Amino acid sequence: MTATTGVMTTATPPPVAPTGQHHGLAVVLFAVVVLVTLGITLWVGRQGNAAEDFYAGGRGFTPLQNGFALSGDYLSAASFLGVAGLIALYGYDGVLYSIGFLVAWLVVLMLVAELVRNAGRYTLADVLALRLRRRRVRAAAGGASVVVTLLYLVAQMVGAGSLVALLLGTDSAQARTWTIIAVGALMIVYVTIGGMRATTWIQIVKAFLLIAGSVLLTVLLVVRFHGDLFELMRRAAQHSGSGHRYLEPGLKYGASFTSRLDFFSLGLALVLGTAGLPHILSRFYTVPTARAARRSTMWAIGLVGGFYLMAIALGLGATALIGSAEVRHANAAGNTAVPLLALVLGGGNGSTGGVVLFALISAIAFATILAVVAGLTLASSAAFAHDIWAGAWRGGPRRRRGGEAGEKPSEQQEVVVARFAAAGIGAAAIVISLYAQQLNVAFLVGLAFAVAASANLPVLLYSLFWSRFTVRGAVWSVYGGLVPAIVLVLFSPVVSGSKAALFPGVDFHWFPLENPGIVSIPLGFLAGWIGTLTSPEPADADRFAELEVRALTGAGAA
């Protein structure tokens, strides 16, 4: 491989996916993952069918258990496959993804963890409805949650398609298509049968396997370089095809003012988006108290922080031992860098150790995807059934525009609708994923974070901390962030106008940035502020006082 320094270097022969008789091992490990997760779902699914069991797992998990589940929800295919792949391709600029993902947890810990646990019941809209008891608020918040989780789902299923195609040694679109369909079917089964309780246990098992697998690879990598991390970085720069630029800012985002602005937009979305992710917020309801929610977050910060440190090392290792060009050749977005690194660390092409480690890490990545898609599908089905169907549409007679909700459907009816919603949302995610197979999964998650930070975070912070906040402000805040974010993505290089776009053959983009956060997040806050100032109805001071007392003390919390 030739580095940009002009010096010829000899790299490890490029790894290829296992073939022939080794396919049996891969299939067996994948089957074990599926059978174990299905077994957990069937075992736990019989333990309770009440709404509290389906949405919140009975609120009986400990902080440590929920901390593992939180990290399991958060450490998705974007983390295990996408971030390491971006580091393998872009070096320093790829590391910025991991920093943004980690710093975001400080926002969650300081601003929302305890307050959301005390003020809500199952979803984000429950927090808003405590002081803004209107159908329009529930419909807006529920709709935004469905959009965010759908974007996130697409990222996980794209990662699954790339992973299984690599493991089976094929680049065929048919293999990826059937993988996406199979993952979609499994996630529907997990949610409809097991609910939150089963999903949480799957997340706990998956988080343990993911961290253990990352530790194993990191130890093998450090031993490979005799503990010399500077040599690891030097070799990575040599085999990156970019020389020392690989270790400096700007390889991906520094080429122009637009790319630097795009990076700032991405960082803003990553740091602020976590606090608005529906599947993360809903996990705070699985513990009995607000104190347990805070301790869960602290456990999650430790686990996530340790993981991302290892992800940086693994990304550098993939470049050092494989080379950026070979990583890109295996998958243009870099999503398969970690499994290929496992193959090399296990002994290389043709070795039994390499094949076993490759299949093991791929199976862990597959478990990661299955667990995360289950959590996302549950969050989106809960938003539809609990907020849109039961809270907004069937919440009682429409006596006046935006009037108060009356008698609601039974909890059993609500759970039935949630199960059907899981099937519908899963089908939609499958269809969209089939068109997005060439996009990097970390990049797709960045878009989901931008929409969450634009539509969910402003209305959540305003509701918790601004006493003058009104119903109009809430509705305007949600749509004022959601609509611009979606529109800007549709007319960005993500959809058209570039080789990596969803529709590379056409060009109708006019927004130059790939991530809309720098525009849509301020618009969400601005729309909520303007909506409140122009609202014909003043805020209800008594309801805000009730929310404040409950959020800070837990008095009256579910």
XYZ file of C-alpha atoms in Angstrom:
558
model
C 0.000 0.000 0.000
C 1.350 3.437 -0.851
C 1.005 6.243 1.669
C 0.886 9.866 0.605
C 4.378 10.414 1.986
C 5.718 8.679 -1.088
C 7.191 5.731 0.842
C 6.231 2.212 -0.152
C 5.069 0.137 2.800
C 3.962 -3.436 3.073
C 0.600 -3.954 4.707
C -1.226 -7.038 5.831
C -2.927 -8.775 2.882
C -6.448 -7.390 2.595
C -8.913 -9.455 4.594
C -11.852 -11.031 2.875
C -15.040 -12.409 4.320
C -14.940 -16.099 5.259
C -16.196 -18.432 2.579
C -17.046 -22.066 2.010
C -17.289 -24.308 5.033
C -16.893 -21.354 7.426
C -20.335 -20.063 6.509
C -21.741 -22.767 8.770
C -20.081 -21.245 11.832
C -21.406 -17.811 10.980
C -24.922 -19.111 10.506
C -24.769 -21.057 13.795
C -23.639 -18.003 15.795
C -26.319 -15.810 14.249
C -28.909 -18.490 14.962
C -27.762 -18.639 18.608
C -28.211 -14.867 18.926
C -31.709 -15.043 17.468
C -32.746 -18.053 19.574
C -31.439 -16.530 22.819
C -33.220 -13.225 22.235
C -36.420 -14.992 21.227
C -36.167 -17.181 24.318
C -35.846 -14.113 26.536
C -38.837 -12.539 24.798
C -41.068 -15.590 25.203
C -40.017 -16.121 28.836
C -40.528 -12.516 29.901
C -43.590 -11.922 27.726
C -45.693 -14.220 29.910
C -45.005 -12.255 33.095
C -47.430 -9.402 32.555
C -49.634 -7.744 29.958
C -50.632 -4.533 31.753
C -49.733 -1.168 30.217
C -47.094 -0.578 32.890
C -45.438 -3.880 31.977
C -45.564 -3.204 28.238
C -44.357 0.425 28.373
C -42.179 0.520 31.511
C -41.262 -3.092 32.342
C -43.112 -2.906 35.644
C -40.687 -0.201 36.906
C -38.746 -2.899 38.728
C -35.221 -2.636 37.303
C -32.243 -1.607 39.445
C -29.979 1.335 38.527
C -27.203 -1.042 37.428
C -29.561 -3.076 35.270
C -31.059 0.053 33.750
C -27.586 1.533 33.271
C -26.626 -1.482 31.172
C -29.950 -1.227 29.318
C -29.416 2.501 28.685
C -25.957 1.874 27.297
C -27.391 -1.013 25.294
C -30.018 1.280 23.797
C -27.420 3.955 23.060
C -24.545 1.795 21.782
C -26.128 0.945 18.496
C -24.852 -0.144 15.105
C -23.817 3.468 14.632
C -21.441 3.117 17.576
C -20.042 -0.343 16.963
C -19.958 -0.277 13.164
C -20.362 3.309 12.028
C -18.098 5.283 14.384
C -15.176 2.862 14.093
C -15.700 2.867 10.325
C -15.592 6.662 10.168
C -12.388 6.694 12.218
C -10.891 4.093 9.873
C -11.728 6.282 6.867
C -11.277 9.818 8.217
C -9.120 9.574 11.344
C -9.417 12.594 13.625
C -12.683 13.770 12.075
C -14.210 10.348 12.753
C -13.189 10.613 16.416
C -15.374 13.705 16.694
C -18.438 11.498 16.341
C -17.546 9.556 19.478
C -16.891 12.765 21.437
C -20.295 14.165 20.507
C -22.080 10.951 21.447
C -20.386 10.875 24.869
C -20.698 14.561 25.827
C -24.432 14.321 25.136
C -24.873 12.221 28.271
C -23.826 15.119 30.474
C -26.839 17.052 29.157
C -29.067 14.088 29.967
C -27.627 13.717 33.466
C -27.795 17.392 34.436
C -31.030 18.497 32.791
C -33.551 15.749 32.182
C -32.950 12.343 33.838
C -34.566 12.900 37.238
C -37.076 15.513 36.088
C -38.410 13.356 33.254
C -38.705 10.329 35.545
C -40.770 12.297 38.067
C -42.902 14.288 35.644
C -43.821 11.618 33.101
C -45.359 8.193 32.989
C -44.422 6.400 29.759
C -43.470 8.926 27.059
C -42.176 12.446 26.403
C -45.713 13.662 25.778
C -46.676 12.655 29.330
C -44.233 15.248 30.671
C -45.796 17.949 28.495
C -49.355 16.871 29.247
C -48.866 17.398 32.985
C -49.139 21.165 32.454
C -50.365 21.375 28.811
C -53.321 19.000 28.776
C -54.341 19.358 25.144
C -54.732 16.942 22.253
C -52.623 19.077 19.958
C -49.608 18.815 22.252
C -49.827 15.036 22.509
C -50.318 14.651 18.757
C -47.344 16.884 17.951
C -44.985 15.248 20.472
C -46.107 11.741 19.526
C -45.674 12.409 15.803
C -42.178 13.828 16.304
C -41.201 10.789 18.377
C -42.340 8.434 15.619
C -40.281 10.340 13.019
C -37.133 10.316 15.176
C -37.342 6.607 15.986
C -38.054 5.748 12.346
C -34.869 7.521 11.233
C -32.912 5.711 13.930
C -34.457 2.372 12.929
C -33.322 2.831 9.346
C -29.723 3.278 10.507
C -29.763 0.009 12.469
C -31.290 -2.005 9.658
C -28.843 -0.641 7.092
C -26.056 -1.766 9.415
C -27.593 -5.229 9.627
C -27.699 -5.539 5.839
C -24.027 -4.579 5.460
C -22.948 -6.904 8.259
C -24.685 -10.037 7.060
C -23.707 -9.439 3.432
C -20.060 -9.248 4.506
C -20.317 -12.314 6.714
C -21.783 -14.362 3.886
C -19.122 -13.106 1.478
C -21.539 -11.510 -0.933
C -22.231 -8.017 -2.180
C -25.599 -8.914 -3.620
C -28.462 -6.532 -2.996
C -30.707 -9.546 -2.505
C -28.783 -10.709 0.583
C -28.991 -7.258 2.154
C -32.664 -6.970 1.317
C -33.579 -10.266 2.977
C -31.445 -9.392 6.003
C -33.298 -6.107 6.457
C -36.639 -7.884 6.129
C -35.599 -10.545 8.664
C -34.412 -7.956 11.203
C -37.661 -6.048 10.768
C -39.708 -9.184 11.371
C -37.712 -10.071 14.497
C -38.075 -6.626 16.024
C -41.836 -6.784 15.528
C -41.921 -10.123 17.372
C -39.802 -8.784 20.259
C -42.066 -5.805 20.848
C -45.475 -7.379 20.285
C -44.729 -10.336 22.570
C -42.269 -9.060 25.174
C -42.811 -5.310 25.534
C -40.423 -3.209 27.630
C -39.527 -5.950 30.105
C -38.208 -8.301 27.412
C -36.594 -5.448 25.509
C -34.722 -4.353 28.633
C -33.315 -7.811 29.332
C -32.254 -8.138 25.691
C -30.496 -4.771 26.027
C -28.699 -5.886 29.194
C -27.415 -9.088 27.583
C -26.449 -7.250 24.420
C -24.593 -4.485 26.298
C -22.567 -7.057 28.225
C -21.659 -8.934 25.036
C -20.811 -5.733 23.161
C -18.511 -4.375 25.852
C -16.894 -7.790 26.374
C -16.280 -8.150 22.627
C -14.819 -4.647 22.433
C -12.513 -5.361 25.367
C -11.323 -8.569 23.703
C -10.536 -6.826 20.398
C -8.857 -3.896 22.147
C -6.628 -6.188 24.210
C -5.615 -8.163 21.094
C -4.895 -4.910 19.262
C -2.764 -3.462 22.071
C -0.830 -6.734 22.328
C -0.327 -6.675 18.548
C 1.449 -3.318 18.877
C 3.203 -4.279 22.146
C 1.351 -1.548 24.029
C 2.831 1.212 21.858
C -0.159 3.418 20.984
C 2.068 5.912 19.174
C 3.149 3.137 16.802
C -0.527 2.304 16.277
C -1.234 5.899 15.278
C 1.859 6.077 13.048
C 0.902 2.889 11.213
C -2.665 4.121 10.860
C -1.449 7.356 9.254
C 0.802 5.373 6.879
C -1.984 3.104 5.688
C -4.695 5.732 5.554
C -3.756 7.029 2.116
C -3.660 10.544 3.570
C -0.444 10.576 5.571
C -0.325 12.782 8.658
C -3.524 14.547 7.560
C -5.285 11.438 8.886
C -4.332 12.450 12.440
C -5.272 16.105 12.002
C -8.615 17.921 11.787
C -10.077 18.535 8.361
C -9.831 15.283 6.405
C -13.626 15.086 6.115
C -14.890 18.411 7.420
C -12.049 20.849 6.767
C -11.968 21.114 2.991
C -14.156 24.214 2.876
C -16.153 26.618 5.011
C -19.276 24.590 4.194
C -17.752 21.341 5.459
C -16.593 23.021 8.679
C -20.067 24.436 9.174
C -21.463 20.956 8.556
C -19.242 19.589 11.292
C -20.445 22.217 13.759
C -24.023 21.364 12.823
C -23.353 17.674 13.390
C -21.703 18.289 16.769
C -24.627 20.428 17.912
C -27.074 17.685 16.924
C -25.111 14.938 18.688
C -24.641 16.849 21.943
C -28.251 18.049 22.206
C -30.063 15.190 20.480
C -29.670 12.471 23.111
C -31.864 14.337 25.591
C -34.655 14.284 23.000
C -34.454 10.639 21.908
C -37.755 8.909 22.759
C -36.237 5.460 23.400
C -33.719 6.950 25.846
C -36.296 9.049 27.703
C -38.710 6.115 28.020
C -36.020 4.051 29.727
C -36.062 6.352 32.767
C -39.557 5.034 33.533
C -38.310 1.466 34.045
C -36.787 2.302 37.459
C -38.836 3.001 40.605
C -37.499 6.464 41.572
C -35.823 9.582 40.206
C -32.705 8.805 42.248
C -32.500 5.449 40.499
C -32.842 7.243 37.147
C -29.857 9.460 37.961
C -27.772 6.515 39.110
C -28.737 4.666 35.937
C -27.426 7.574 33.904
C -24.154 7.588 35.811
C -23.679 3.876 35.129
C -24.485 4.508 31.464
C -21.921 7.339 31.238
C -19.194 5.044 32.559
C -20.079 2.190 30.220
C -20.539 4.419 27.162
C -17.328 6.343 27.885
C -15.277 3.186 28.156
C -16.777 1.821 24.971
C -16.018 4.913 22.893
C -12.390 4.923 24.046
C -12.162 1.383 22.714
C -13.981 2.349 19.498
C -11.301 4.967 18.791
C -8.579 2.341 19.197
C -10.443 -0.131 16.987
C -10.919 2.439 14.238
C -7.212 3.252 14.281
C -6.420 -0.460 14.340
C -8.540 -1.114 11.267
C -6.621 1.540 9.351
C -3.236 0.377 10.623
C -3.734 -3.324 9.901
C -6.098 -3.213 6.913
C -5.827 0.237 5.356
C -8.503 2.827 4.617
C -8.689 1.804 0.958
C -9.461 -1.834 1.806
C -12.009 -0.823 4.434
C -13.718 1.389 1.861
C -13.551 -1.382 -0.745
C -15.354 -3.796 1.603
C -18.036 -1.212 2.339
C -18.045 2.320 0.950
C -19.334 3.766 4.222
C -16.842 1.846 6.413
C -19.536 -0.074 8.286
C -17.583 -3.358 8.223
C -14.244 -2.108 9.598
C -14.584 -3.791 13.024
C -15.504 -7.300 11.751
C -12.611 -7.136 9.258
C -10.267 -6.057 12.052
C -11.444 -9.061 14.090
C -10.533 -11.331 11.168
C -7.000 -9.903 11.047
C -6.467 -9.992 14.831
C -7.629 -13.597 14.962
C -4.962 -14.743 12.514
C -5.895 -13.366 9.114
C -7.349 -14.857 5.955
C -7.852 -18.612 6.021
C -7.073 -19.031 9.727
C -9.494 -20.759 12.049
C -8.915 -18.147 14.772
C -9.599 -15.333 12.347
C -12.826 -16.890 11.136
C -14.040 -17.651 14.674
C -13.296 -14.129 15.944
C -14.788 -12.576 12.813
C -17.999 -14.577 13.219
C -18.153 -13.900 16.975
C -17.793 -10.129 16.602
C -20.273 -10.118 13.720
C -22.755 -12.029 15.869
C -22.316 -9.484 18.687
C -22.888 -6.675 16.200
C -26.008 -8.462 14.977
C -27.231 -8.785 18.581
C -26.569 -5.065 18.983
C -28.790 -4.286 16.020
C -31.598 -6.602 17.135
C -31.658 -5.120 20.639
C -31.617 -1.499 19.522
C -34.311 -1.930 16.892
C -36.518 -3.557 19.532
C -36.129 -0.536 21.830
C -36.774 1.890 19.007
C -39.851 0.044 17.781
C -41.249 -0.054 21.304
C -40.716 3.692 21.740
C -42.370 4.530 18.437
C -45.332 2.193 18.999
C -45.791 3.663 22.490
C -45.782 7.181 21.049
C -48.406 6.209 18.504
C -50.706 4.225 20.810
C -50.335 6.183 24.066
C -49.979 9.716 22.690
C -51.561 9.864 19.233
C -54.297 7.224 19.401
C -55.313 7.204 23.078
C -54.253 10.723 24.057
C -55.124 12.771 20.980
C -57.570 10.881 18.784
C -59.560 8.818 21.292
C -59.067 11.095 24.281
C -62.709 12.036 24.570
C -65.304 14.253 22.841
C -64.024 17.229 20.869
C -66.075 19.874 22.598
C -63.989 22.739 21.257
C -60.893 23.360 19.247
C -57.951 22.068 21.267
C -60.358 21.154 24.077
C -59.554 18.970 27.036
C -59.545 15.223 26.611
C -62.335 13.264 28.195
C -62.647 9.551 28.915
C -59.803 7.558 27.417
C -59.675 3.984 26.106
C -58.732 1.212 28.513
C -55.082 0.345 29.024
C -55.676 -3.077 27.476
C -57.026 -1.476 24.296
C -54.040 0.838 24.243
C -51.571 -2.049 24.452
C -53.336 -3.879 21.617
C -53.040 -0.776 19.415
C -49.362 -0.466 20.368
C -48.717 -4.020 19.195
C -50.344 -3.302 15.824
C -48.435 -0.019 15.596
C -45.169 -1.906 16.077
C -45.977 -4.007 13.011
C -46.829 -0.952 10.900
C -43.768 1.042 11.957
C -41.554 -1.990 11.407
C -42.890 -2.367 7.860
C -42.253 1.326 7.131
C -38.685 1.046 8.453
C -38.035 -1.943 6.214
C -39.180 -0.107 3.090
C -37.118 3.015 3.817
C -34.033 0.952 4.713
C -34.034 -0.720 1.315
C -33.350 2.682 -0.278
C -30.652 3.775 2.190
C -28.239 0.844 2.096
C -25.213 2.835 0.889
C -25.275 5.454 3.661
C -23.018 5.271 6.730
C -25.038 4.213 9.756
C -23.399 6.773 12.061
C -24.311 9.469 9.581
C -27.946 8.305 9.494
C -28.067 8.407 13.287
C -26.690 11.961 13.136
C -29.816 12.929 11.202
C -32.034 11.293 13.831
C -30.207 13.216 16.554
C -30.725 16.475 14.636
C -34.476 15.903 14.394
C -34.664 14.927 18.090
C -32.739 18.048 19.134
C -34.909 20.243 16.891
C -38.385 18.905 17.689
C -38.230 17.258 21.131
C -35.568 19.025 23.174
C -36.901 22.617 22.903
C -40.431 21.700 23.953
C -39.106 19.520 26.795
C -36.832 22.223 28.235
C -39.442 24.963 27.831
C -42.059 22.822 29.564
C -39.790 21.966 32.496
C -38.196 25.372 33.076
C -40.344 28.199 31.587
C -43.409 29.120 33.617
C -44.969 31.212 30.790
C -44.861 28.377 28.241
C -48.232 27.771 26.566
C -50.007 25.184 24.415
C -49.415 27.222 21.264
C -45.747 27.535 22.175
C -45.480 23.764 22.590
C -47.113 22.949 19.270
C -45.131 25.602 17.404
C -41.922 24.436 19.057
C -42.377 20.821 17.942
C -43.399 21.600 14.361
C -41.032 24.576 14.157
C -38.123 22.198 14.673
C -39.481 19.051 13.021
C -40.640 20.476 9.686
C -37.478 22.497 8.898
C -35.275 19.526 9.859
C -37.129 17.165 7.516
C -37.346 19.702 4.682
C -33.663 20.590 4.896
C -32.692 16.914 4.824
C -34.890 16.316 1.769
C -33.150 19.132 -0.096
C -29.646 18.344 1.121
C -26.777 16.329 -0.451
C -28.004 13.365 1.596
C -30.943 12.821 -0.750
C -29.644 14.085 -4.114
C -26.715 15.741 -5.820
C -23.868 13.450 -4.706
C -22.603 9.938 -5.423
C -23.447 8.773 -1.889
C -26.974 10.261 -1.930
C -30.189 8.277 -1.701
C -30.900 9.251 -5.330
C -27.473 9.794 -6.913
C -28.835 10.151 -10.432
C -30.713 13.392 -9.767
C -29.887 16.731 -8.206
C -32.547 18.899 -6.574
C -30.620 19.911 -3.450
C -30.265 23.569 -2.473
C -29.319 23.218 1.218
C -25.524 22.732 1.279
C -25.153 20.937 4.643
C -25.631 17.230 5.291
C -26.860 17.797 8.856
C -29.618 20.396 9.413
C -29.073 20.880 13.161
C -27.422 24.293 12.997
C -30.586 25.711 11.405
C -33.426 23.517 12.668
C -32.458 23.433 16.385
C -32.522 27.251 16.826
C -35.760 27.327 14.812
C -37.365 24.897 17.267
C -36.472 27.109 20.220
C -37.454 30.294 18.341
C -40.831 28.902 17.261
C -41.668 27.921 20.848
C -40.731 31.378 22.102
C -42.764 33.205 19.431
C -45.730 30.850 19.877
C -45.781 31.527 23.605
C -45.523 35.316 23.241
C -48.354 35.403 20.681
C -50.593 32.910 22.482
C -54.120 34.206 23.218
C -54.288 32.023 26.322
C -51.904 32.634 29.236
C -49.983 29.815 30.852
C -51.640 28.012 33.738
C -49.538 28.971 36.778
C -51.076 26.284 38.990
C -50.233 23.503 36.563
C -46.649 24.711 36.215
C -46.343 24.773 39.994
C -47.672 21.206 40.105
C -45.147 20.152 37.470
C -42.291 21.899 39.268
C -43.047 20.288 42.615
C -43.499 16.859 41.103
C -40.377 17.079 38.918
C -38.150 18.258 41.770
C -39.527 16.149 44.625
C -41.214 13.162 42.995
C -44.462 13.815 44.895
C -47.274 12.200 42.924
C -44.917 10.540 40.413
C -46.013 7.277 38.816
